[in-house]
Short mmCIF file of N, CA and C in Angstrom, two decimals:
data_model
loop_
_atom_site.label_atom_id
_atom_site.label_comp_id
_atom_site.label_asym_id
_atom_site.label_seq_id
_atom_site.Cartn_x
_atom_site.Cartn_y
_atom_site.Cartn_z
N UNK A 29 96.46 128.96 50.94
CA UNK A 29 95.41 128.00 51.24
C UNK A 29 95.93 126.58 50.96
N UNK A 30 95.58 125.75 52.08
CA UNK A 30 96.09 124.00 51.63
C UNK A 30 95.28 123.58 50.86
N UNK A 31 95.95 122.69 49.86
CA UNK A 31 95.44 121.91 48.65
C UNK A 31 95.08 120.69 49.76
N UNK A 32 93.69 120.10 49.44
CA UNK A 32 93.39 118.89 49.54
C UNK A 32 92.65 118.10 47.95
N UNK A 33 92.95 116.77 48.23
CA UNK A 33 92.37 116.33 46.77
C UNK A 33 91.03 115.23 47.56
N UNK A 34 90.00 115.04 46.84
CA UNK A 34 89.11 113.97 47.10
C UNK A 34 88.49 113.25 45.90
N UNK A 35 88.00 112.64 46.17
CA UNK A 35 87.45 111.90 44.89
C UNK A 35 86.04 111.15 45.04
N UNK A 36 85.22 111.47 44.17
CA UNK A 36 83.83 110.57 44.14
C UNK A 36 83.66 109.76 43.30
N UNK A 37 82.78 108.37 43.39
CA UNK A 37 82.42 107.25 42.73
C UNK A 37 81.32 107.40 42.58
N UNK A 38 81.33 106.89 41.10
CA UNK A 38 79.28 107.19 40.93
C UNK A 38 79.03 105.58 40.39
N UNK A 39 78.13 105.04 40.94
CA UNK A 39 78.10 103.63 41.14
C UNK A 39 77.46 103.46 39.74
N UNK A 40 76.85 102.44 39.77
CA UNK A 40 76.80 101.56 38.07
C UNK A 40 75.17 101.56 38.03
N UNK A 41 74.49 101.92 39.49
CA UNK A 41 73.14 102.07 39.47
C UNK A 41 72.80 103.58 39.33
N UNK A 42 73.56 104.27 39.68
CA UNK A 42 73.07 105.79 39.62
C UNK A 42 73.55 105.76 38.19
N UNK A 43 74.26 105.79 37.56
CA UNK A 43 74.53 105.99 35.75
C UNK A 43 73.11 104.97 35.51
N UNK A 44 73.06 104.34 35.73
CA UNK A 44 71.67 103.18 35.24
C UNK A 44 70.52 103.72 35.03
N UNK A 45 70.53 104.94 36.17
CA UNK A 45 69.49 105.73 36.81
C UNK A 45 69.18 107.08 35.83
N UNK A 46 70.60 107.55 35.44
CA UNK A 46 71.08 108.35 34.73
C UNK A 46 70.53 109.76 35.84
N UNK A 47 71.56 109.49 37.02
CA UNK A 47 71.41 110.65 38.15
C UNK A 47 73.14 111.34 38.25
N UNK A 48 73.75 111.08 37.14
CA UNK A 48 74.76 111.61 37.63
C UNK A 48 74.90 112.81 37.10
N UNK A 49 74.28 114.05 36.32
CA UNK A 49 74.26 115.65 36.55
C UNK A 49 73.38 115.85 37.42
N UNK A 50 72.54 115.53 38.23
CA UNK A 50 72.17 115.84 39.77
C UNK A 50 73.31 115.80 40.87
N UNK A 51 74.23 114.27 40.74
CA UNK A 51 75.52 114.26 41.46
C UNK A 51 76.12 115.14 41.67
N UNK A 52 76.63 115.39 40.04
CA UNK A 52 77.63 116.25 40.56
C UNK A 52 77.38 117.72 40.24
N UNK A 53 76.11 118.21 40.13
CA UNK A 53 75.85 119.47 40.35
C UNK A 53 75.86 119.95 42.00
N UNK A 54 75.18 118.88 42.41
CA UNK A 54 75.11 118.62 44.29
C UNK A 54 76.45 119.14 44.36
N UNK A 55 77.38 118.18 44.23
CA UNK A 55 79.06 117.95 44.37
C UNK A 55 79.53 119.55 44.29
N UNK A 56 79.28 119.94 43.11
CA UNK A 56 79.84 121.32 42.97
C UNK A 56 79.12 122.57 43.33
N UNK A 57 77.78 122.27 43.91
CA UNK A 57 77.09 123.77 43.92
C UNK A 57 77.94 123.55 45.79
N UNK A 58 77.67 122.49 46.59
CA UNK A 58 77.37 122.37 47.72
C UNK A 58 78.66 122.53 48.77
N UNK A 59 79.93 122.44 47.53
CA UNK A 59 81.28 122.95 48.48
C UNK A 59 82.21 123.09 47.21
N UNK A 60 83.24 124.17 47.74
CA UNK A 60 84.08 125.02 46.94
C UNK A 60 85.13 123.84 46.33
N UNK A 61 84.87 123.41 45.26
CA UNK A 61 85.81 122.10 44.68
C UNK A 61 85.77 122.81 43.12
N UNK A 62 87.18 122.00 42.66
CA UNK A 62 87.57 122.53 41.53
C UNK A 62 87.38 120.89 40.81
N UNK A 63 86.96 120.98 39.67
CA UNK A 63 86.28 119.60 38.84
C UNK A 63 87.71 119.29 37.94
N UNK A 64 87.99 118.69 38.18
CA UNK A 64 89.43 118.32 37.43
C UNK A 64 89.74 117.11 36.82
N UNK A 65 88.94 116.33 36.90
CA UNK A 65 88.98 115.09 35.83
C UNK A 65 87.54 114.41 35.97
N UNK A 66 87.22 113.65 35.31
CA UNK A 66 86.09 112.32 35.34
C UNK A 66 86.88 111.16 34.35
N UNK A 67 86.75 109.87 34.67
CA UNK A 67 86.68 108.63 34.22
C UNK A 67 86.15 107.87 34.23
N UNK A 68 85.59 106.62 33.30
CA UNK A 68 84.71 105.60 32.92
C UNK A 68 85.47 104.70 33.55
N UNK A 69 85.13 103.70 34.66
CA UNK A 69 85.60 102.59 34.52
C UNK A 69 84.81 101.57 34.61
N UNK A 70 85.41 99.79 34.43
CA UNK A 70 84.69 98.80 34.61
C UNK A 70 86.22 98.42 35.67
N UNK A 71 85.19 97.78 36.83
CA UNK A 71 86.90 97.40 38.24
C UNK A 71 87.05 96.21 37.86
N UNK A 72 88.60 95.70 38.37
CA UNK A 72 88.74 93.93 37.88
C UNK A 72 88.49 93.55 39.02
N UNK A 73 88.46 92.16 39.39
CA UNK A 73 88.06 91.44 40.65
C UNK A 73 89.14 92.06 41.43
N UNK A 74 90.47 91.63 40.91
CA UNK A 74 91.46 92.20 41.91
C UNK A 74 92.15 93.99 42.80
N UNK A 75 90.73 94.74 41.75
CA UNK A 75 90.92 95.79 42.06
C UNK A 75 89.66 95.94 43.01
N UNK A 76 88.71 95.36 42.82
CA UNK A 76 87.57 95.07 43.94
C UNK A 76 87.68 94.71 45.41
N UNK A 77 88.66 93.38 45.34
CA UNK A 77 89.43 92.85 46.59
C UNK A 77 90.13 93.84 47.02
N UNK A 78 91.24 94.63 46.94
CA UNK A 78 91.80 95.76 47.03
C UNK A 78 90.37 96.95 48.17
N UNK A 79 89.89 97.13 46.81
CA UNK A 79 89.05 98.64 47.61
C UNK A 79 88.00 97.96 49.07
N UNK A 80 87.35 96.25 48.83
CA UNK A 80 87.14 95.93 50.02
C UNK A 80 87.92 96.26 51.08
N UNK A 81 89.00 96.29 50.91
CA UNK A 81 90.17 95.88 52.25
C UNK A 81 90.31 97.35 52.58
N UNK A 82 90.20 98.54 51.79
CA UNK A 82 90.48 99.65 52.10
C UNK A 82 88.97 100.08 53.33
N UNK A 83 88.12 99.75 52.25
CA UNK A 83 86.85 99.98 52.60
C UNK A 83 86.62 99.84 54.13
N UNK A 84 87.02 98.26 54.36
CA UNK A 84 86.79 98.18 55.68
C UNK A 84 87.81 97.06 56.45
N UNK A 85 88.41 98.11 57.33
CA UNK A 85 89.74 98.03 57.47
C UNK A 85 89.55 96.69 58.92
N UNK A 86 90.60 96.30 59.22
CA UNK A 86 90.62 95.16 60.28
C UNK A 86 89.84 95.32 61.26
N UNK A 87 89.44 96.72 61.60
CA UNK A 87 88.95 97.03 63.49
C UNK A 87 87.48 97.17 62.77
N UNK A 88 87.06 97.28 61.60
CA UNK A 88 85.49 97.85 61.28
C UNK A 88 84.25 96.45 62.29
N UNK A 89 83.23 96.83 62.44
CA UNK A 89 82.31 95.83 62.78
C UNK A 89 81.72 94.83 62.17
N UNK A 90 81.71 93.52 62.30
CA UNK A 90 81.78 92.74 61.09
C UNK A 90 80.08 92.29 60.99
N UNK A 91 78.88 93.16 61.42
CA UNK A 91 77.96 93.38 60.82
C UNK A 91 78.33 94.44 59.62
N UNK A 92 79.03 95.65 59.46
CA UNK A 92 79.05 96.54 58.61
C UNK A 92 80.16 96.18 57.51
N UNK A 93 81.10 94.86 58.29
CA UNK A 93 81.99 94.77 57.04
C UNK A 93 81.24 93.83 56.12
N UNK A 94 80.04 93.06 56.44
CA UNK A 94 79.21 92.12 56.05
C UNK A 94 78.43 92.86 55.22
N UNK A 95 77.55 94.03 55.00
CA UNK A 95 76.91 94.63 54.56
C UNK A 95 77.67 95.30 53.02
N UNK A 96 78.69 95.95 53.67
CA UNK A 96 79.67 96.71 52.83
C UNK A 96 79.95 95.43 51.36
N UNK A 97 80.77 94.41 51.74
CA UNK A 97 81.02 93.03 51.30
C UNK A 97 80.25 92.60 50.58
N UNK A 98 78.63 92.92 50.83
CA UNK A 98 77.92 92.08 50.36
C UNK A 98 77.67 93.32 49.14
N UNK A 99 77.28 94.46 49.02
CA UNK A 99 76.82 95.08 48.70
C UNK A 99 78.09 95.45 47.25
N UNK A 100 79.58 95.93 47.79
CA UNK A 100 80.91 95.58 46.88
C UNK A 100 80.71 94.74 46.02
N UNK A 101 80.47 93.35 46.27
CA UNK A 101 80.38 91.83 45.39
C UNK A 101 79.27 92.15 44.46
N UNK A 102 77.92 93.06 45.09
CA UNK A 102 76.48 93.27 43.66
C UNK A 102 76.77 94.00 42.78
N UNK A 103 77.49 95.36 43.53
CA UNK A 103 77.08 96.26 42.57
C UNK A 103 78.30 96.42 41.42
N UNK A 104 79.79 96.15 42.03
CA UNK A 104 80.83 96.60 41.07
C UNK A 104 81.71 95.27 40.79
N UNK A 105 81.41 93.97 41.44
CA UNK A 105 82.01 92.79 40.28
C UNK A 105 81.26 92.78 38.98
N UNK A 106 82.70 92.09 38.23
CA UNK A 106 81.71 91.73 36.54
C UNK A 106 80.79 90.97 36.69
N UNK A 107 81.39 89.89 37.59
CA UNK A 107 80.14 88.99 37.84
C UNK A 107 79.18 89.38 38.60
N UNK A 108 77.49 89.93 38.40
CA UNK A 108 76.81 89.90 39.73
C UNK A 108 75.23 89.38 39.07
N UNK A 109 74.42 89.66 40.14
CA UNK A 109 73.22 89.00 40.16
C UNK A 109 72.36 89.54 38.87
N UNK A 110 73.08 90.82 38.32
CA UNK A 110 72.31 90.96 37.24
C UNK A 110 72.85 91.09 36.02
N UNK A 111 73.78 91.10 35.49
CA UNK A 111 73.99 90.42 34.25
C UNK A 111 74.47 91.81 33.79
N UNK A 112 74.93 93.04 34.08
CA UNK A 112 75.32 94.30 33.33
C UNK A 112 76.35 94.45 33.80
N UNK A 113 77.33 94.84 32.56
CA UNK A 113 78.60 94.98 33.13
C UNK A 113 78.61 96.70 33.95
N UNK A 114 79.42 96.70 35.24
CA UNK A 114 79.23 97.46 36.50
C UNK A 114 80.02 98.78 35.85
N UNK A 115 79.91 100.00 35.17
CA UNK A 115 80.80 101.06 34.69
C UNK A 115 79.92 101.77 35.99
N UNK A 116 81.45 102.57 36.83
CA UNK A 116 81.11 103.48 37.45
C UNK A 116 82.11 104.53 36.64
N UNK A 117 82.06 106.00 37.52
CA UNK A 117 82.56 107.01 37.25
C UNK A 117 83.02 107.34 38.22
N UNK A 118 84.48 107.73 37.90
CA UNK A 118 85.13 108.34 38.95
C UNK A 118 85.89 109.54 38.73
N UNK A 119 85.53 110.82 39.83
CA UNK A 119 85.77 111.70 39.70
C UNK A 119 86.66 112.38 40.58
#
């Protein structure tokens, strides 16, 4: 059988929410995945700029790269409109 690897982000509002054993019970009841790490992070700006560019690549529509952009800059800079530093989880 081929190994594939994937990875999920649990944003800084769902921990806020405190929905992430709903996540990743979803995650694991709902397809055959093996749970092999979790990590805490806080992103730096320059790792933010980075996952924008991945996010949405040169050809994307620049209503959706606008959305994406806008939405990147609230939820996971240090700096944003609400004053909590952004820890997601990545799994």
């Amino acid at each position: 059988m081929e190994e594939q690897l994937a990875y999920a982000l649990i944003t800084p509002y769902s921990l806020y929410k405190s929905r992430t054993g709903g996540i990743i019970g979803r995650l694991l009841a709902h397809a055959r995945l093996e749970f092999v790490a979790a990590r805490m992070y806080v992103f730096s700006d320059a790792f933010v700029d980075a996952y924008q560019k991945i996010i949405c690549p040169s050809g994307t529509d620049p209503a959706i790269r606008q959305a994406w952009h806008r939405y990147i800059d609230e939820s996971l800079r240090q700096q944003n409109p609400w004053g909590y530093l952004p820890r997601c989880a990545l799994m």
